[in-house]
Coordinates of C-alpha atoms and ligand atoms in Angstrom, one line a residue:
M1 CA 0.0 0.0 0.0
V2 CA 1.3 3.4 -0.9
V3 CA 1.3 5.9 2.0
G4 CA 0.7 9.6 1.0
D5 CA 1.1 11.1 -2.4
V6 CA 2.3 14.7 -2.7
T7 CA 2.7 16.4 -6.1
T8 CA 5.5 18.9 -6.7
S9 CA 7.0 20.2 -9.9
T10 CA 10.4 20.8 -11.7
D11 CA 11.5 22.3 -15.0
V12 CA 13.8 19.4 -15.8
L13 CA 13.5 15.9 -14.5
V14 CA 16.4 13.6 -15.0
I15 CA 15.7 9.9 -14.4
G16 CA 18.9 7.9 -13.5
A17 CA 22.2 9.1 -12.0
G18 CA 24.7 7.2 -14.1
P19 CA 27.2 9.1 -16.3
G20 CA 24.4 10.1 -18.7
G21 CA 22.0 11.4 -16.1
Y22 CA 24.2 13.1 -13.5
V23 CA 26.1 14.9 -16.2
A24 CA 22.8 16.0 -17.8
A25 CA 21.6 17.2 -14.4
I26 CA 24.7 19.2 -13.5
R27 CA 24.9 20.8 -17.0
A28 CA 21.2 21.8 -16.8
A29 CA 21.7 23.3 -13.4
Q30 CA 24.7 25.2 -14.6
L31 CA 22.4 26.6 -17.3
D32 CA 20.2 28.0 -14.6
L33 CA 17.4 25.5 -15.0
D34 CA 15.5 24.0 -12.0
V35 CA 16.6 20.4 -12.1
T36 CA 15.5 17.3 -10.2
L37 CA 17.5 14.0 -10.4
V38 CA 15.8 10.8 -9.4
E39 CA 17.9 7.7 -8.7
K40 CA 16.7 4.4 -7.4
G41 CA 20.1 2.9 -6.5
A42 CA 23.5 4.3 -6.0
Y43 CA 24.8 7.5 -7.6
G44 CA 27.2 6.9 -10.5
G45 CA 25.1 4.2 -12.1
A46 CA 26.6 1.1 -13.7
C47 CA 29.8 2.9 -14.7
L48 CA 30.9 3.7 -11.2
N49 CA 29.3 0.9 -9.2
R50 CA 29.5 -2.2 -11.3
G51 CA 31.1 -1.3 -14.6
C52 CA 34.0 0.9 -15.8
I53 CA 35.5 1.9 -12.5
P54 CA 35.5 -1.4 -10.5
S55 CA 36.5 -3.4 -13.6
K56 CA 39.4 -1.1 -14.3
A57 CA 40.5 -1.1 -10.7
L58 CA 40.7 -4.9 -10.8
L59 CA 42.4 -4.9 -14.2
N60 CA 45.0 -2.7 -12.9
A61 CA 45.6 -4.6 -9.6
S62 CA 45.7 -7.9 -11.4
K63 CA 48.1 -6.5 -14.0
L64 CA 50.5 -5.5 -11.2
A65 CA 50.3 -9.0 -9.7
A66 CA 50.8 -10.7 -13.1
E67 CA 53.7 -8.5 -14.2
A68 CA 55.5 -8.7 -10.9
G69 CA 55.3 -12.5 -11.1
N70 CA 56.4 -12.7 -14.8
A71 CA 59.4 -10.3 -15.0
E72 CA 62.3 -12.8 -15.0
E73 CA 63.3 -11.7 -18.4
L74 CA 63.9 -8.3 -16.9
G75 CA 66.0 -9.8 -14.1
I76 CA 63.2 -9.5 -11.5
Y77 CA 62.2 -12.5 -9.5
A78 CA 59.0 -12.2 -7.4
D79 CA 56.2 -14.4 -6.3
P80 CA 53.3 -12.1 -5.4
T81 CA 50.5 -13.4 -3.1
V82 CA 47.1 -12.0 -3.9
A83 CA 44.7 -11.4 -1.1
L84 CA 41.5 -11.0 -3.1
D85 CA 39.5 -9.6 -0.1
E86 CA 42.0 -6.8 0.3
M87 CA 42.1 -6.1 -3.5
M88 CA 38.2 -6.0 -3.4
D89 CA 38.3 -3.6 -0.4
W90 CA 40.7 -1.3 -2.2
K91 CA 38.5 -1.4 -5.3
D92 CA 35.4 -0.7 -3.2
G93 CA 37.2 2.3 -1.6
V94 CA 37.8 3.8 -5.1
V95 CA 34.1 3.3 -6.0
D96 CA 33.0 4.9 -2.7
Q97 CA 35.2 7.9 -3.2
L98 CA 33.9 8.5 -6.7
T99 CA 30.2 7.8 -6.0
S100 CA 30.1 10.2 -3.0
G101 CA 31.8 12.8 -5.2
I102 CA 29.0 12.6 -7.7
E103 CA 26.4 13.4 -5.0
Q104 CA 28.4 16.3 -3.8
L105 CA 28.9 17.7 -7.4
C106 CA 25.1 17.5 -8.0
T107 CA 24.3 19.2 -4.7
A108 CA 26.9 21.9 -5.3
A109 CA 25.5 22.6 -8.7
G110 CA 22.0 23.1 -7.2
V111 CA 20.4 19.8 -8.4
N112 CA 17.5 18.6 -6.3
L113 CA 18.2 14.9 -5.5
L114 CA 15.4 12.4 -4.9
Q115 CA 15.9 8.7 -4.1
G116 CA 13.3 6.3 -5.5
T117 CA 12.1 4.5 -8.6
A118 CA 10.4 6.7 -11.2
E119 CA 7.5 5.6 -13.4
F120 CA 5.7 7.7 -15.9
A121 CA 2.1 8.6 -14.9
D122 CA 1.6 10.6 -18.1
E123 CA 3.7 12.7 -20.5
N124 CA 4.3 15.5 -18.0
K125 CA 4.2 13.6 -14.7
I126 CA 6.0 10.8 -12.9
R127 CA 5.4 8.9 -9.8
I128 CA 8.4 8.2 -7.6
V129 CA 8.1 5.1 -5.4
H130 CA 10.4 5.2 -2.4
Q131 CA 12.4 2.2 -1.2
G132 CA 10.0 -0.8 -1.4
D133 CA 6.4 -0.1 -2.1
G134 CA 4.4 0.8 1.0
Q135 CA 7.1 3.3 2.1
G136 CA 5.3 6.2 0.4
S137 CA 5.5 7.8 -3.0
E138 CA 5.3 11.2 -4.5
S139 CA 4.4 12.7 -7.9
L140 CA 6.4 15.2 -9.8
K141 CA 5.3 17.3 -12.7
F142 CA 7.9 18.3 -15.3
E143 CA 8.3 20.5 -18.2
Y144 CA 11.2 18.5 -19.7
C145 CA 12.4 15.0 -18.9
I146 CA 15.8 13.3 -19.7
I147 CA 15.6 9.5 -19.5
A148 CA 18.9 8.1 -18.4
T149 CA 17.9 4.7 -17.0
G150 CA 20.8 2.8 -18.5
S151 CA 21.1 -0.9 -19.1
R152 CA 21.3 -4.2 -17.3
P153 CA 23.0 -7.6 -18.1
I154 CA 21.1 -9.9 -20.5
E155 CA 20.2 -13.2 -18.9
I156 CA 20.1 -16.4 -20.9
P157 CA 17.3 -18.9 -20.3
G158 CA 18.4 -21.5 -17.7
F159 CA 21.3 -19.4 -16.4
D160 CA 19.7 -17.4 -13.5
Y161 CA 21.9 -14.8 -11.9
G162 CA 20.3 -15.8 -8.6
D163 CA 21.8 -19.3 -8.8
E164 CA 24.9 -20.1 -6.7
Y165 CA 27.3 -20.8 -9.6
I166 CA 26.0 -18.2 -12.1
V167 CA 27.3 -14.6 -12.1
S168 CA 26.8 -11.5 -14.2
S169 CA 29.6 -9.0 -14.6
T170 CA 28.3 -7.4 -11.4
G171 CA 28.9 -10.7 -9.5
A172 CA 32.3 -11.2 -11.1
L173 CA 33.4 -7.8 -9.8
T174 CA 32.6 -8.8 -6.2
L175 CA 33.8 -12.4 -5.9
E176 CA 35.1 -13.4 -2.5
T177 CA 37.7 -16.0 -3.8
V178 CA 39.5 -16.4 -7.0
P179 CA 37.8 -19.3 -8.8
D180 CA 40.0 -22.2 -9.7
E181 CA 38.1 -22.7 -12.9
L182 CA 36.0 -19.9 -14.4
A183 CA 33.8 -20.4 -17.5
I184 CA 32.8 -17.3 -19.3
V185 CA 30.0 -17.2 -21.8
G186 CA 30.6 -14.4 -24.3
A187 CA 33.8 -13.0 -25.7
G188 CA 32.6 -9.4 -26.0
Y189 CA 34.6 -6.7 -24.3
I190 CA 33.2 -7.4 -20.8
G191 CA 33.9 -11.1 -21.1
M192 CA 37.4 -10.5 -22.4
E193 CA 38.2 -7.9 -19.7
L194 CA 37.1 -10.2 -16.9
A195 CA 38.9 -13.2 -18.5
T196 CA 42.0 -11.0 -18.3
V197 CA 41.5 -10.1 -14.7
Y198 CA 40.9 -13.7 -13.5
S199 CA 43.5 -15.4 -15.6
R200 CA 46.0 -12.9 -14.2
L201 CA 44.9 -13.8 -10.7
G202 CA 45.4 -17.5 -11.4
S203 CA 42.0 -18.9 -12.5
D204 CA 41.8 -21.4 -15.3
V205 CA 39.6 -19.4 -17.7
T206 CA 37.6 -20.9 -20.5
V207 CA 35.5 -18.8 -22.8
V208 CA 32.6 -20.0 -24.9
E209 CA 31.6 -17.7 -27.8
M210 CA 28.8 -18.2 -30.3
L211 CA 30.7 -16.5 -33.1
E212 CA 34.1 -17.5 -34.6
Q213 CA 36.0 -14.6 -33.2
A214 CA 36.7 -12.9 -29.8
L215 CA 35.6 -9.2 -29.7
P216 CA 33.4 -9.7 -32.7
S217 CA 32.7 -6.0 -33.1
Y218 CA 36.4 -5.3 -33.8
E219 CA 38.4 -6.0 -37.0
Q220 CA 39.9 -9.4 -37.0
D221 CA 43.6 -8.3 -37.0
I222 CA 42.9 -6.3 -33.9
A223 CA 40.9 -9.0 -32.1
S224 CA 43.4 -11.7 -32.9
V225 CA 46.2 -9.7 -31.1
V226 CA 44.1 -9.7 -27.9
R227 CA 43.0 -13.3 -28.3
Q228 CA 46.6 -14.4 -28.8
R229 CA 47.7 -12.6 -25.6
A230 CA 44.8 -14.1 -23.7
E231 CA 45.8 -17.5 -24.9
N232 CA 49.4 -16.8 -23.6
L233 CA 47.8 -16.0 -20.3
G234 CA 46.2 -19.4 -20.3
V235 CA 42.7 -18.6 -21.5
D236 CA 41.0 -21.4 -23.6
F237 CA 38.5 -20.5 -26.2
H238 CA 35.7 -22.5 -27.8
F239 CA 34.4 -20.5 -30.7
G240 CA 31.2 -21.4 -32.5
Y241 CA 29.5 -22.7 -29.3
T242 CA 26.4 -21.6 -27.4
A243 CA 25.9 -22.2 -23.7
D244 CA 22.9 -24.5 -23.5
S245 CA 22.5 -25.7 -19.9
W246 CA 24.4 -26.3 -16.7
A247 CA 24.1 -28.7 -13.8
E248 CA 25.6 -29.0 -10.3
S249 CA 28.1 -31.8 -9.9
G250 CA 29.7 -32.2 -6.4
D251 CA 30.9 -28.7 -5.5
E252 CA 31.2 -27.6 -9.1
A253 CA 29.0 -26.7 -12.0
V254 CA 29.2 -28.4 -15.4
L255 CA 28.4 -26.2 -18.3
T256 CA 27.2 -27.8 -21.6
A257 CA 27.7 -25.8 -24.7
V258 CA 26.3 -26.9 -28.1
P259 CA 27.5 -26.0 -31.6
A260 CA 26.1 -22.7 -32.7
D261 CA 26.3 -23.9 -36.3
G262 CA 26.2 -27.7 -36.7
A263 CA 28.4 -27.4 -39.8
A264 CA 31.4 -26.1 -38.0
H265 CA 31.4 -28.4 -34.9
D266 CA 29.6 -31.8 -34.5
S267 CA 29.7 -32.4 -30.8
D268 CA 28.7 -30.8 -27.5
I269 CA 31.3 -29.8 -25.0
E270 CA 31.2 -29.9 -21.2
L271 CA 33.2 -27.6 -18.9
T272 CA 33.5 -27.8 -15.2
A273 CA 33.8 -24.5 -13.3
D274 CA 33.5 -23.0 -9.9
R275 CA 31.7 -20.1 -11.4
I276 CA 30.0 -19.4 -14.8
L277 CA 30.1 -15.8 -15.8
V278 CA 27.4 -14.9 -18.4
A279 CA 28.5 -11.8 -20.3
V280 CA 26.4 -11.9 -23.5
G281 CA 25.4 -8.2 -23.6
R282 CA 23.2 -5.6 -22.0
R283 CA 19.7 -4.6 -22.5
P284 CA 18.1 -1.1 -22.0
V285 CA 16.1 -0.4 -18.9
T286 CA 12.9 0.8 -20.3
D287 CA 10.5 -2.0 -19.3
T288 CA 10.1 -0.8 -15.7
L289 CA 9.4 2.8 -16.5
S290 CA 5.7 2.6 -17.6
I291 CA 7.1 4.4 -20.7
D292 CA 3.9 3.9 -22.6
A293 CA 2.1 6.3 -20.3
A294 CA 4.5 9.1 -21.6
G295 CA 3.9 8.0 -25.2
V296 CA 7.6 7.5 -25.8
E297 CA 8.4 5.0 -28.5
T298 CA 10.9 2.2 -28.1
S299 CA 12.5 -0.1 -30.6
S300 CA 11.8 -3.9 -30.6
Q301 CA 14.9 -4.3 -28.4
G302 CA 13.6 -1.7 -25.9
F303 CA 16.0 1.2 -26.9
I304 CA 14.6 4.7 -27.2
P305 CA 15.3 6.1 -30.6
T306 CA 16.6 9.7 -30.5
D307 CA 17.8 12.4 -33.0
S308 CA 21.2 14.0 -32.9
R309 CA 19.8 16.4 -30.2
C310 CA 18.8 13.5 -28.0
R311 CA 15.1 14.1 -28.5
T312 CA 12.7 11.2 -28.5
N313 CA 9.4 11.2 -30.5
K314 CA 8.1 13.5 -27.8
E315 CA 9.5 17.1 -28.2
H316 CA 10.0 17.6 -24.5
I317 CA 11.4 14.2 -23.5
F318 CA 15.0 13.3 -24.2
A319 CA 16.9 10.0 -23.8
V320 CA 20.7 9.7 -23.2
G321 CA 23.2 7.0 -22.6
D322 CA 22.8 3.2 -22.8
V323 CA 19.0 3.5 -22.9
A324 CA 19.3 5.5 -26.2
G325 CA 21.3 2.8 -28.0
E326 CA 24.8 1.7 -29.0
P327 CA 27.5 2.2 -28.4
M328 CA 26.9 1.6 -24.7
L329 CA 29.8 3.7 -23.3
A330 CA 30.0 6.0 -20.4
H331 CA 31.5 8.9 -22.2
K332 CA 28.9 8.6 -25.0
G333 CA 26.2 8.9 -22.3
S334 CA 27.9 11.9 -20.7
K335 CA 28.2 13.7 -24.0
E336 CA 24.6 13.1 -24.8
G337 CA 23.6 14.2 -21.3
E338 CA 25.4 17.6 -21.9
V339 CA 23.8 18.0 -25.3
A340 CA 20.2 17.2 -24.0
A341 CA 20.6 19.8 -21.2
E342 CA 22.0 22.4 -23.6
V343 CA 19.2 21.8 -26.1
I344 CA 16.6 22.2 -23.3
A345 CA 18.3 25.5 -22.4
G346 CA 17.9 26.7 -26.0
E347 CA 21.5 26.2 -27.1
P348 CA 22.4 25.0 -30.6
A349 CA 24.0 21.7 -29.4
A350 CA 24.1 18.3 -31.2
V351 CA 26.0 15.1 -30.7
D352 CA 28.7 14.4 -33.3
Y353 CA 29.4 10.7 -33.2
Q354 CA 32.3 10.8 -35.7
A355 CA 35.0 11.4 -33.1
L356 CA 33.6 9.1 -30.4
P357 CA 36.5 6.9 -29.1
A358 CA 36.1 3.5 -27.6
A359 CA 38.5 1.4 -25.5
V360 CA 38.8 -2.2 -24.4
F361 CA 41.1 -2.6 -21.4
T362 CA 42.4 -6.1 -22.2
E363 CA 46.0 -7.2 -22.6
P364 CA 46.9 -5.4 -24.8
E365 CA 44.4 -2.6 -24.9
I366 CA 42.3 -1.6 -27.9
G367 CA 41.5 2.0 -28.7
T368 CA 39.3 2.9 -31.7
V369 CA 37.8 6.1 -33.1
G370 CA 35.9 7.0 -36.3
L371 CA 35.8 4.8 -39.3
T372 CA 37.7 1.6 -40.3
A373 CA 38.9 1.4 -43.9
T374 CA 36.0 -0.9 -44.7
E375 CA 33.5 1.4 -43.2
A376 CA 34.9 4.3 -45.1
A377 CA 34.7 2.4 -48.3
N378 CA 31.1 1.4 -47.5
E379 CA 30.3 5.1 -47.1
G380 CA 31.8 5.9 -50.6
I381 CA 35.1 7.4 -49.2
T382 CA 38.3 6.0 -50.7
P383 CA 40.5 5.3 -47.7
V384 CA 44.2 5.4 -47.3
T385 CA 45.8 3.8 -44.3
G386 CA 49.1 4.0 -42.5
T387 CA 50.3 1.5 -39.9
F388 CA 53.1 1.4 -37.4
Q389 CA 54.0 -1.7 -35.4
F390 CA 54.9 -1.3 -31.7
Q391 CA 57.7 -3.8 -32.3
A392 CA 59.5 -0.9 -33.9
S393 CA 58.8 1.5 -31.1
G394 CA 61.7 2.3 -28.7
R395 CA 59.3 3.1 -25.9
A396 CA 57.3 -0.2 -26.4
L397 CA 60.6 -2.1 -26.3
T398 CA 61.7 -0.4 -23.0
A399 CA 58.3 -1.3 -21.5
N400 CA 58.7 -4.9 -22.8
R401 CA 55.2 -4.6 -24.4
T402 CA 55.6 -4.8 -28.2
D403 CA 52.4 -6.5 -29.4
G404 CA 50.1 -4.6 -31.7
F405 CA 50.0 -1.6 -34.0
V406 CA 48.6 1.8 -34.7
R407 CA 46.5 2.2 -37.9
I408 CA 45.4 5.6 -39.1
V409 CA 42.6 5.9 -41.7
A410 CA 42.3 9.0 -43.9
A411 CA 40.2 10.0 -46.9
K412 CA 42.6 9.5 -49.9
E413 CA 41.5 12.6 -51.8
T414 CA 41.7 15.1 -48.9
E415 CA 44.1 13.3 -46.6
R416 CA 41.7 14.2 -43.8
V417 CA 42.0 11.8 -40.8
I418 CA 38.7 9.9 -40.4
G419 CA 39.5 7.0 -38.1
A420 CA 42.1 5.0 -36.2
Q421 CA 42.5 1.6 -34.7
I422 CA 45.2 0.9 -32.0
V423 CA 45.9 -2.4 -30.4
G424 CA 48.8 -2.3 -28.0
P425 CA 50.2 -0.7 -24.8
E426 CA 48.2 2.3 -23.5
A427 CA 45.9 2.2 -26.6
S428 CA 43.0 3.6 -24.4
E429 CA 45.1 6.7 -23.8
L430 CA 46.7 7.0 -27.2
I431 CA 43.4 7.1 -29.0
A432 CA 42.6 10.4 -27.4
E433 CA 45.1 12.2 -29.6
I434 CA 43.5 11.0 -32.8
A435 CA 40.0 11.7 -31.5
A436 CA 41.1 15.3 -30.9
M437 CA 42.7 15.4 -34.4
I438 CA 39.4 14.2 -36.0
E439 CA 37.4 16.7 -34.0
M440 CA 39.7 19.5 -35.3
G441 CA 39.5 18.3 -38.9
A442 CA 43.3 17.4 -39.0
K443 CA 45.0 16.0 -42.1
L444 CA 47.7 13.3 -42.1
Q445 CA 50.4 15.9 -42.5
D446 CA 49.1 17.7 -39.4
I447 CA 49.8 14.6 -37.3
G448 CA 52.9 13.6 -39.2
S449 CA 54.5 16.9 -38.7
T450 CA 53.5 17.4 -35.1
V451 CA 56.7 16.9 -33.0
H452 CA 56.1 14.1 -30.5
T453 CA 58.1 13.5 -27.3
H454 CA 60.8 10.8 -27.6
P455 CA 60.8 8.1 -26.5
T456 CA 57.0 7.7 -26.2
L457 CA 54.3 5.4 -27.5
S458 CA 52.6 8.4 -29.1
E459 CA 55.4 8.7 -31.6
S460 CA 53.8 5.7 -33.2
I461 CA 50.8 7.8 -34.2
M462 CA 53.1 10.3 -35.9
E463 CA 54.9 7.4 -37.7
A464 CA 51.6 5.8 -38.8
A465 CA 50.4 9.2 -40.3
Q466 CA 53.7 9.5 -42.1
N467 CA 53.4 5.9 -43.3
A468 CA 50.0 6.7 -44.8
R469 CA 51.8 9.4 -46.8
G470 CA 54.6 7.1 -47.9
K471 CA 57.1 9.1 -45.7
A472 CA 57.7 6.9 -42.6
I473 CA 61.2 7.2 -41.2
H474 CA 61.0 4.1 -39.1
R475 CA 59.4 1.5 -41.3
H476 CA 58.6 -1.9 -40.0
T477 CA 57.0 -4.6 -42.1
Ligands
FAD1 C1 31.6 -4.6 -16.4 C2 31.4 -3.3 -17.2 C3 32.5 -2.6 -17.6 C4 32.3 -1.4 -18.3 N1 33.4 -0.7 -18.7 C5 33.3 0.4 -19.4 C6 34.4 1.2 -19.8 O1 35.6 0.8 -19.5 N2 34.2 2.3 -20.5 C7 33.0 2.7 -20.9 O2 32.8 3.8 -21.5 N3 31.9 2.0 -20.5 C8 32.0 0.9 -19.8 N4 30.9 0.2 -19.4 C9 29.6 0.7 -19.8 C10 29.1 1.8 -18.9 O3 29.1 1.4 -17.6 C11 27.8 2.3 -19.4 O4 27.8 2.7 -20.8 C12 27.3 3.5 -18.6 O5 27.2 3.3 -17.2 C13 25.9 4.0 -19.1 O6 25.5 5.1 -18.4 P1 24.0 5.5 -18.3 O7 24.0 6.8 -17.5 O8 23.4 5.5 -19.6 O9 23.4 4.4 -17.4 P2 23.7 3.6 -16.1 O10 25.1 3.9 -15.7 O11 23.3 2.2 -16.2 O12 22.8 4.4 -15.0 C14 21.5 4.3 -15.0 C15 20.9 4.7 -13.6 O13 19.5 4.8 -13.7 C16 19.0 4.2 -12.5 N5 17.6 3.9 -12.8 C17 17.1 3.0 -13.7 N6 15.8 2.9 -13.7 C18 15.4 3.9 -12.8 C19 14.1 4.4 -12.4 N7 13.0 3.9 -12.9 N8 14.0 5.4 -11.5 C20 15.2 5.9 -11.0 N9 16.4 5.5 -11.3 C21 16.5 4.5 -12.3 C22 19.9 3.0 -12.2 O14 19.8 2.7 -10.8 C23 21.2 3.6 -12.6 O15 21.9 4.2 -11.5 C24 31.0 -1.0 -18.7 C25 29.9 -1.7 -18.2 C26 30.1 -2.9 -17.5 C27 28.9 -3.6 -17.0

């Protein structure tokens, strides 16, 4: 039973305090709008609480442990002991510091914060249900609304996250012990990052993937560098298999995977594991919002279609972040959040997705931005590419991390840079230079003639740009 129902009003209502929603709320408040932000869980959303930040904390900690234990080539002999509980405590401390910071930033900007679950009552009103029904609710009228309710992990039938052995990415980021054997369903970026964490910490990791490639949304030469390194870490892959069922056996689970395409494989496989991580993708959170009451349209998969100004089919309702579709990345949500707030304030803002970088924090990392050569050709642009292998980089050699390459893509006719793909050390950081260059309309010569510090990994970007113009100094084939 709902106790009490008071109706108040706000100019801008933001639903969800992840990187899309809290950024939208702060920017709208900076633009002197009256803003209310409703969050049902913890501030920071998936990114801070169960996504980017905890996964990167564990990737970093596990990397330290693995590198310290594998540095004999450098004359270093160490045998690190991992106390997972202490590592998790440290990771939780990082998360707590950041999430409390979000609340403070919102309050300092003048955003009204409300805790509870929002549901549309009509296209200008929501109902907010406080912690567990029966604890009271309130209604809020709004002039504008920004939906930023994010996404949650997809479950596969028969693999219930409530079961003892089955975990989602959220569960995998809070394990109490390192599994002896970890089975991972899905070789997308979340599966591959967590395979990296747990193989570095000593688990025997096996990945089952329906397609024939790890990281299927990346070009094959990029994905194969990461797969190769994962195999060197001890990760086993079964490509072309779908997880079908699992059963308890003693104190372990047995996962049965069946051929995804009978032509490629003719027999089922069985894997024993202490934990089965299901990482087969994420779905938008639109089904719990009573979104029909607002008249907001959703796609067959539940995403909210928007235009480049983040508007839904309703003029005054915007959607940002994961709920508004791929790519599901924190910085894409934040950019959209800023744009939605600026549009509401009457500014001429729009999202330009051309210079949107993406990173995968595997070993080695991947950083991409803009178009691949194939995508450029499909868009009718004749591409020219330039590559530089990290094997030829003095800095990569001094770091003992020489896998991978930088590839720059430009339009042949104008030499304007339109994309880049990097797989290798610090690719997540390096890609920022090319994103900035694309944003500024740079040409190959602009990058090739920019003086880069020596010895650095970023020199590889300059070399790749020069290579695309046939003028590389340090060629490596
Ligand atoms: C393991 C993992 C690793 C990741 N790593 C990266 C990475 O390295 N880089 C990167 O860019 N992205 C990464 N991501 C993706 C990133 O976390 C998401 O793209 C990002 O969090 C989306 O932001 P958002 O604001 O759209 O939604 P979310 O962060 O999902 O936030 C939505 C918020 O809305 C709230 N909410 C939902 N419904 C309601 C309601 N009805 N009423 C009130 N509140 C509601 C939720 O509680 C939540 O706090 C990762 C994700 C995972 C799972």
